[in-house]
Amino acid sequence: MTQALLHIITKRPMKENETYTQYLSHKPEVQGFFDPRTNTISYVVADFKTKKCAIIDSVMDYEPHGATLFFESADTIADYVAKKGYEVEWILETHVHADHLSAAPYLKEKLGGKIAIGKYIVDVQKIFGKVFNEGTEFERDGSQFDRLWDDGDEFMLGSIPAFVMHTPGHTPADMVYVIGDTVFAGDTLFMPDFGTARCDFPGGSSETMYTSAQKIFELPEEMHMFMCHDYLPEGRTEYVWETTIGEQKKHNIHLKEGTDKNRFMQMRNERDSKLGMPRLIIPSIQVNMRAGEVPKNDTGNMELKVPVNSVFSRKG
Ligand SMILES: [Fe+2]
């Protein structure tokens, strides 16, 4: 883990004496889209009154054996947005995903909207710019995105107030979006019976994840919470992706309220040491750190690199 990249979380999402009332009184329309190839749930979040919407964590389909891109998942979202008559304001990423490629540029081209991610994307770009031996043409300043969020930044989704929380741990740049009374968790917490996201990617930290979870737990318990992934823990046969802050505090198997920090870190680190790398990590990171654009070679063709025996390599 790179110590210099650990961010100390000091800023609260709310200013002193401010309440969450203004958020709790707004209920966005939320539609989840489960992608069975990557276990990702993408969301369309909309303001019923103004028909403005945001798309969160979209998926560009990728078949790795033949390196083939296709857009089944993104087209399902685009069709839904068109059918509902929504206008896309934001295409939001919770972080640089390692398990799927983002369809953000494809959806922006089709539907409009601004692509946004957390400002610590620059740290991720620095780390993986090195890993992939990128040249100077790969900018490490986040300029590929339309907007870089800072912790606590506020925005409106139509008439619904929203804000962004910096929640590092899984990666240094993870963000949680709070839109009205609804929280989009990204890869921080998973469903209470599955626990938390892994913290062993470069720049990740189980200690920071613990702190981020405490920050999330300061949100009102009645807020709805939607997960970015579900992997069916033992004993459950149906995919689910919605819970509440209160349920997480009471029941999260890794991090429920009162969990000792060292115990969590020990559990998370041990578990992570046994996990294999996600199937699509090598293409995903190269594409997602470019806001979903596939890099091109000198002839203008799309081309990805495969570093061998790198930070991605695990035996067995
Ligand atoms: Fe992730």
PDB file of N, CA and C in Angstrom, residues 29-95:
ATOM      1  N   GLU A  29     -36.569   8.695  -8.013  1.00  0.00           N
ATOM      2  CA  GLU A  29     -36.954   7.407  -8.621  1.00  0.00           C
ATOM      3  C   GLU A  29     -35.670   6.675  -8.944  1.00  0.00           C
ATOM      4  N   VAL A  30     -35.567   5.423  -8.501  1.00  0.00           N
ATOM      5  CA  VAL A  30     -34.329   4.667  -8.703  1.00  0.00           C
ATOM      6  C   VAL A  30     -34.637   3.371  -9.448  1.00  0.00           C
ATOM      7  N   GLN A  31     -33.923   3.137 -10.528  1.00  0.00           N
ATOM      8  CA  GLN A  31     -34.036   1.860 -11.234  1.00  0.00           C
ATOM      9  C   GLN A  31     -32.651   1.226 -11.320  1.00  0.00           C
ATOM     10  N   GLY A  32     -32.526   0.017 -10.802  1.00  0.00           N
ATOM     11  CA  GLY A  32     -31.251  -0.700 -10.878  1.00  0.00           C
ATOM     12  C   GLY A  32     -31.213  -1.611 -12.098  1.00  0.00           C
ATOM     13  N   PHE A  33     -30.034  -1.786 -12.660  1.00  0.00           N
ATOM     14  CA  PHE A  33     -29.831  -2.689 -13.807  1.00  0.00           C
ATOM     15  C   PHE A  33     -28.709  -3.650 -13.444  1.00  0.00           C
ATOM     16  N   PHE A  34     -29.060  -4.906 -13.226  1.00  0.00           N
ATOM     17  CA  PHE A  34     -28.052  -5.889 -12.805  1.00  0.00           C
ATOM     18  C   PHE A  34     -27.357  -6.479 -14.029  1.00  0.00           C
ATOM     19  N   ASP A  35     -26.029  -6.444 -14.033  1.00  0.00           N
ATOM     20  CA  ASP A  35     -25.254  -7.025 -15.127  1.00  0.00           C
ATOM     21  C   ASP A  35     -24.708  -8.372 -14.656  1.00  0.00           C
ATOM     22  N   PRO A  36     -25.266  -9.476 -15.162  1.00  0.00           N
ATOM     23  CA  PRO A  36     -24.857 -10.790 -14.644  1.00  0.00           C
ATOM     24  C   PRO A  36     -23.424 -11.161 -15.004  1.00  0.00           C
ATOM     25  N   ARG A  37     -22.847 -10.512 -16.027  1.00  0.00           N
ATOM     26  CA  ARG A  37     -21.469 -10.863 -16.412  1.00  0.00           C
ATOM     27  C   ARG A  37     -20.457 -10.359 -15.383  1.00  0.00           C
ATOM     28  N   THR A  38     -20.757  -9.236 -14.742  1.00  0.00           N
ATOM     29  CA  THR A  38     -19.784  -8.647 -13.797  1.00  0.00           C
ATOM     30  C   THR A  38     -20.374  -8.450 -12.395  1.00  0.00           C
ATOM     31  N   ASN A  39     -21.616  -8.871 -12.200  1.00  0.00           N
ATOM     32  CA  ASN A  39     -22.291  -8.681 -10.902  1.00  0.00           C
ATOM     33  C   ASN A  39     -22.389  -7.213 -10.496  1.00  0.00           C
ATOM     34  N   THR A  40     -22.412  -6.343 -11.495  1.00  0.00           N
ATOM     35  CA  THR A  40     -22.513  -4.902 -11.216  1.00  0.00           C
ATOM     36  C   THR A  40     -23.965  -4.453 -11.309  1.00  0.00           C
ATOM     37  N   ILE A  41     -24.329  -3.539 -10.432  1.00  0.00           N
ATOM     38  CA  ILE A  41     -25.636  -2.902 -10.576  1.00  0.00           C
ATOM     39  C   ILE A  41     -25.422  -1.443 -10.955  1.00  0.00           C
ATOM     40  N   SER A  42     -25.929  -1.073 -12.137  1.00  0.00           N
ATOM     41  CA  SER A  42     -25.911   0.323 -12.581  1.00  0.00           C
ATOM     42  C   SER A  42     -27.265   0.929 -12.212  1.00  0.00           C
ATOM     43  N   TYR A  43     -27.300   2.245 -12.075  1.00  0.00           N
ATOM     44  CA  TYR A  43     -28.553   2.884 -11.676  1.00  0.00           C
ATOM     45  C   TYR A  43     -28.913   4.058 -12.574  1.00  0.00           C
ATOM     46  N   VAL A  44     -30.217   4.221 -12.784  1.00  0.00           N
ATOM     47  CA  VAL A  44     -30.746   5.486 -13.278  1.00  0.00           C
ATOM     48  C   VAL A  44     -31.515   6.089 -12.104  1.00  0.00           C
ATOM     49  N   VAL A  45     -31.117   7.293 -11.726  1.00  0.00           N
ATOM     50  CA  VAL A  45     -31.722   7.989 -10.589  1.00  0.00           C
ATOM     51  C   VAL A  45     -32.376   9.239 -11.153  1.00  0.00           C
ATOM     52  N   ALA A  46     -33.661   9.426 -10.870  1.00  0.00           N
ATOM     53  CA  ALA A  46     -34.345  10.529 -11.539  1.00  0.00           C
ATOM     54  C   ALA A  46     -35.189  11.360 -10.582  1.00  0.00           C
ATOM     55  N   ASP A  47     -35.350  12.609 -10.983  1.00  0.00           N
ATOM     56  CA  ASP A  47     -36.270  13.509 -10.297  1.00  0.00           C
ATOM     57  C   ASP A  47     -37.585  13.472 -11.074  1.00  0.00           C
ATOM     58  N   PHE A  48     -38.609  12.960 -10.456  1.00  0.00           N
ATOM     59  CA  PHE A  48     -39.901  12.775 -11.114  1.00  0.00           C
ATOM     60  C   PHE A  48     -40.451  14.110 -11.637  1.00  0.00           C
ATOM     61  N   LYS A  49     -40.227  15.165 -10.835  1.00  0.00           N
ATOM     62  CA  LYS A  49     -40.818  16.465 -11.194  1.00  0.00           C
ATOM     63  C   LYS A  49     -40.221  17.049 -12.461  1.00  0.00           C
ATOM     64  N   THR A  50     -38.906  17.014 -12.558  1.00  0.00           N
ATOM     65  CA  THR A  50     -38.246  17.706 -13.672  1.00  0.00           C
ATOM     66  C   THR A  50     -37.790  16.746 -14.765  1.00  0.00           C
ATOM     67  N   LYS A  51     -37.880  15.448 -14.500  1.00  0.00           N
ATOM     68  CA  LYS A  51     -37.436  14.408 -15.451  1.00  0.00           C
ATOM     69  C   LYS A  51     -35.928  14.423 -15.694  1.00  0.00           C
ATOM     70  N   LYS A  52     -35.195  15.108 -14.817  1.00  0.00           N
ATOM     71  CA  LYS A  52     -33.730  15.072 -14.946  1.00  0.00           C
ATOM     72  C   LYS A  52     -33.232  13.790 -14.281  1.00  0.00           C
ATOM     73  N   CYS A  53     -32.172  13.210 -14.841  1.00  0.00           N
ATOM     74  CA  CYS A  53     -31.672  11.977 -14.229  1.00  0.00           C
ATOM     75  C   CYS A  53     -30.152  11.904 -14.232  1.00  0.00           C
ATOM     76  N   ALA A  54     -29.652  10.988 -13.437  1.00  0.00           N
ATOM     77  CA  ALA A  54     -28.223  10.659 -13.412  1.00  0.00           C
ATOM     78  C   ALA A  54     -28.095   9.161 -13.665  1.00  0.00           C
ATOM     79  N   ILE A  55     -27.030   8.781 -14.347  1.00  0.00           N
ATOM     80  CA  ILE A  55     -26.723   7.356 -14.537  1.00  0.00           C
ATOM     81  C   ILE A  55     -25.491   7.074 -13.690  1.00  0.00           C
ATOM     82  N   ILE A  56     -25.550   6.042 -12.863  1.00  0.00           N
ATOM     83  CA  ILE A  56     -24.433   5.736 -11.970  1.00  0.00           C
ATOM     84  C   ILE A  56     -23.818   4.386 -12.333  1.00  0.00           C
ATOM     85  N   ASP A  57     -22.506   4.369 -12.505  1.00  0.00           N
ATOM     86  CA  ASP A  57     -21.726   3.137 -12.702  1.00  0.00           C
ATOM     87  C   ASP A  57     -22.263   2.255 -13.838  1.00  0.00           C
ATOM     88  N   SER A  58     -22.252   2.822 -15.020  1.00  0.00           N
ATOM     89  CA  SER A  58     -22.707   2.073 -16.203  1.00  0.00           C
ATOM     90  C   SER A  58     -21.655   1.032 -16.613  1.00  0.00           C
ATOM     91  N   VAL A  59     -22.096   0.078 -17.426  1.00  0.00           N
ATOM     92  CA  VAL A  59     -21.219  -1.023 -17.849  1.00  0.00           C
ATOM     93  C   VAL A  59     -21.112  -1.060 -19.378  1.00  0.00           C
ATOM     94  N   MET A  60     -19.874  -1.099 -19.884  1.00  0.00           N
ATOM     95  CA  MET A  60     -19.645  -1.398 -21.301  1.00  0.00           C
ATOM     96  C   MET A  60     -19.247  -2.873 -21.350  1.00  0.00           C
ATOM     97  N   ASP A  61     -19.968  -3.672 -22.111  1.00  0.00           N
ATOM     98  CA  ASP A  61     -19.700  -5.116 -22.135  1.00  0.00           C
ATOM     99  C   ASP A  61     -18.385  -5.396 -22.851  1.00  0.00           C
ATOM    100  N   TYR A  62     -17.657  -6.378 -22.341  1.00  0.00           N
ATOM    101  CA  TYR A  62     -16.349  -6.711 -22.908  1.00  0.00           C
ATOM    102  C   TYR A  62     -16.139  -8.207 -22.817  1.00  0.00           C
ATOM    103  N   GLU A  63     -15.879  -8.802 -23.958  1.00  0.00           N
ATOM    104  CA  GLU A  63     -15.609 -10.248 -24.001  1.00  0.00           C
ATOM    105  C   GLU A  63     -14.096 -10.389 -24.130  1.00  0.00           C
ATOM    106  N   PRO A  64     -13.415 -10.885 -23.075  1.00  0.00           N
ATOM    107  CA  PRO A  64     -11.954 -10.772 -23.033  1.00  0.00           C
ATOM    108  C   PRO A  64     -11.198 -11.716 -23.969  1.00  0.00           C
ATOM    109  N   HIS A  65     -11.783 -12.851 -24.332  1.00  0.00           N
ATOM    110  CA  HIS A  65     -11.019 -13.802 -25.154  1.00  0.00           C
ATOM    111  C   HIS A  65     -10.716 -13.228 -26.524  1.00  0.00           C
ATOM    112  N   GLY A  66     -11.682 -12.569 -27.111  1.00  0.00           N
ATOM    113  CA  GLY A  66     -11.458 -11.952 -28.421  1.00  0.00           C
ATOM    114  C   GLY A  66     -11.314 -10.439 -28.331  1.00  0.00           C
ATOM    115  N   ALA A  67     -11.237  -9.897 -27.109  1.00  0.00           N
ATOM    116  CA  ALA A  67     -11.157  -8.442 -26.885  1.00  0.00           C
ATOM    117  C   ALA A  67     -12.259  -7.721 -27.660  1.00  0.00           C
ATOM    118  N   THR A  68     -13.507  -8.068 -27.353  1.00  0.00           N
ATOM    119  CA  THR A  68     -14.640  -7.518 -28.097  1.00  0.00           C
ATOM    120  C   THR A  68     -15.521  -6.651 -27.198  1.00  0.00           C
ATOM    121  N   LEU A  69     -15.776  -5.432 -27.653  1.00  0.00           N
ATOM    122  CA  LEU A  69     -16.673  -4.531 -26.924  1.00  0.00           C
ATOM    123  C   LEU A  69     -18.080  -4.654 -27.491  1.00  0.00           C
ATOM    124  N   PHE A  70     -19.063  -4.572 -26.628  1.00  0.00           N
ATOM    125  CA  PHE A  70     -20.440  -4.455 -27.100  1.00  0.00           C
ATOM    126  C   PHE A  70     -21.264  -3.708 -26.046  1.00  0.00           C
ATOM    127  N   PHE A  71     -22.505  -3.380 -26.391  1.00  0.00           N
ATOM    128  CA  PHE A  71     -23.217  -2.382 -25.590  1.00  0.00           C
ATOM    129  C   PHE A  71     -24.622  -2.821 -25.164  1.00  0.00           C
ATOM    130  N   GLU A  72     -24.761  -4.104 -24.905  1.00  0.00           N
ATOM    131  CA  GLU A  72     -26.065  -4.622 -24.497  1.00  0.00           C
ATOM    132  C   GLU A  72     -26.550  -3.942 -23.210  1.00  0.00           C
ATOM    133  N   SER A  73     -25.658  -3.895 -22.230  1.00  0.00           N
ATOM    134  CA  SER A  73     -26.030  -3.334 -20.930  1.00  0.00           C
ATOM    135  C   SER A  73     -26.339  -1.833 -21.043  1.00  0.00           C
ATOM    136  N   ALA A  74     -25.467  -1.099 -21.739  1.00  0.00           N
ATOM    137  CA  ALA A  74     -25.651   0.354 -21.874  1.00  0.00           C
ATOM    138  C   ALA A  74     -26.902   0.667 -22.695  1.00  0.00           C
ATOM    139  N   ASP A  75     -27.183  -0.143 -23.708  1.00  0.00           N
ATOM    140  CA  ASP A  75     -28.382   0.101 -24.523  1.00  0.00           C
ATOM    141  C   ASP A  75     -29.660  -0.124 -23.724  1.00  0.00           C
ATOM    142  N   THR A  76     -29.617  -1.083 -22.804  1.00  0.00           N
ATOM    143  CA  THR A  76     -30.789  -1.295 -21.934  1.00  0.00           C
ATOM    144  C   THR A  76     -31.063  -0.029 -21.117  1.00  0.00           C
ATOM    145  N   ILE A  77     -29.994   0.571 -20.619  1.00  0.00           N
ATOM    146  CA  ILE A  77     -30.141   1.806 -19.842  1.00  0.00           C
ATOM    147  C   ILE A  77     -30.634   2.947 -20.742  1.00  0.00           C
ATOM    148  N   ALA A  78     -30.022   3.060 -21.919  1.00  0.00           N
ATOM    149  CA  ALA A  78     -30.402   4.139 -22.838  1.00  0.00           C
ATOM    150  C   ALA A  78     -31.876   4.009 -23.236  1.00  0.00           C
ATOM    151  N   ASP A  79     -32.338   2.780 -23.483  1.00  0.00           N
ATOM    152  CA  ASP A  79     -33.744   2.566 -23.850  1.00  0.00           C
ATOM    153  C   ASP A  79     -34.676   2.965 -22.704  1.00  0.00           C
ATOM    154  N   TYR A  80     -34.253   2.608 -21.499  1.00  0.00           N
ATOM    155  CA  TYR A  80     -35.069   2.953 -20.319  1.00  0.00           C
ATOM    156  C   TYR A  80     -35.187   4.480 -20.169  1.00  0.00           C
ATOM    157  N   VAL A  81     -34.049   5.164 -20.320  1.00  0.00           N
ATOM    158  CA  VAL A  81     -34.032   6.632 -20.189  1.00  0.00           C
ATOM    159  C   VAL A  81     -34.948   7.258 -21.252  1.00  0.00           C
ATOM    160  N   ALA A  82     -34.864   6.729 -22.479  1.00  0.00           N
ATOM    161  CA  ALA A  82     -35.691   7.263 -23.573  1.00  0.00           C
ATOM    162  C   ALA A  82     -37.175   7.010 -23.290  1.00  0.00           C
ATOM    163  N   LYS A  83     -37.479   5.787 -22.842  1.00  0.00           N
ATOM    164  CA  LYS A  83     -38.876   5.430 -22.579  1.00  0.00           C
ATOM    165  C   LYS A  83     -39.489   6.312 -21.483  1.00  0.00           C
ATOM    166  N   LYS A  84     -38.672   6.629 -20.496  1.00  0.00           N
ATOM    167  CA  LYS A  84     -39.159   7.452 -19.383  1.00  0.00           C
ATOM    168  C   LYS A  84     -39.182   8.941 -19.740  1.00  0.00           C
ATOM    169  N   GLY A  85     -38.539   9.298 -20.836  1.00  0.00           N
ATOM    170  CA  GLY A  85     -38.480  10.713 -21.225  1.00  0.00           C
ATOM    171  C   GLY A  85     -37.572  11.534 -20.332  1.00  0.00           C
ATOM    172  N   TYR A  86     -36.545  10.883 -19.786  1.00  0.00           N
ATOM    173  CA  TYR A  86     -35.623  11.590 -18.894  1.00  0.00           C
ATOM    174  C   TYR A  86     -34.557  12.361 -19.680  1.00  0.00           C
ATOM    175  N   GLU A  87     -34.057  13.393 -19.036  1.00  0.00           N
ATOM    176  CA  GLU A  87     -32.913  14.124 -19.590  1.00  0.00           C
ATOM    177  C   GLU A  87     -31.703  13.838 -18.691  1.00  0.00           C
ATOM    178  N   VAL A  88     -30.620  13.352 -19.278  1.00  0.00           N
ATOM    179  CA  VAL A  88     -29.459  12.964 -18.465  1.00  0.00           C
ATOM    180  C   VAL A  88     -28.622  14.198 -18.116  1.00  0.00           C
ATOM    181  N   GLU A  89     -28.491  14.453 -16.820  1.00  0.00           N
ATOM    182  CA  GLU A  89     -27.630  15.557 -16.381  1.00  0.00           C
ATOM    183  C   GLU A  89     -26.236  15.062 -16.044  1.00  0.00           C
ATOM    184  N   TRP A  90     -26.170  13.899 -15.403  1.00  0.00           N
ATOM    185  CA  TRP A  90     -24.893  13.396 -14.906  1.00  0.00           C
ATOM    186  C   TRP A  90     -24.686  11.933 -15.266  1.00  0.00           C
ATOM    187  N   ILE A  91     -23.450  11.616 -15.607  1.00  0.00           N
ATOM    188  CA  ILE A  91     -23.044  10.213 -15.727  1.00  0.00           C
ATOM    189  C   ILE A  91     -21.963  10.045 -14.659  1.00  0.00           C
ATOM    190  N   LEU A  92     -22.346   9.403 -13.564  1.00  0.00           N
ATOM    191  CA  LEU A  92     -21.495   9.397 -12.369  1.00  0.00           C
ATOM    192  C   LEU A  92     -20.750   8.077 -12.231  1.00  0.00           C
ATOM    193  N   GLU A  93     -19.502   8.177 -11.824  1.00  0.00           N
ATOM    194  CA  GLU A  93     -18.716   6.991 -11.470  1.00  0.00           C
ATOM    195  C   GLU A  93     -18.437   7.080  -9.976  1.00  0.00           C
ATOM    196  N   THR A  94     -18.602   5.960  -9.270  1.00  0.00           N
ATOM    197  CA  THR A  94     -18.246   5.988  -7.848  1.00  0.00           C
ATOM    198  C   THR A  94     -16.731   5.840  -7.668  1.00  0.00           C
ATOM    199  N   HIS A  95     -16.062   5.203  -8.642  1.00  0.00           N
ATOM    200  CA  HIS A  95     -14.606   5.045  -8.593  1.00  0.00           C
ATOM    201  C   HIS A  95     -14.118   4.424  -9.899  1.00  0.00           C
TER     202      HIS A  95
END
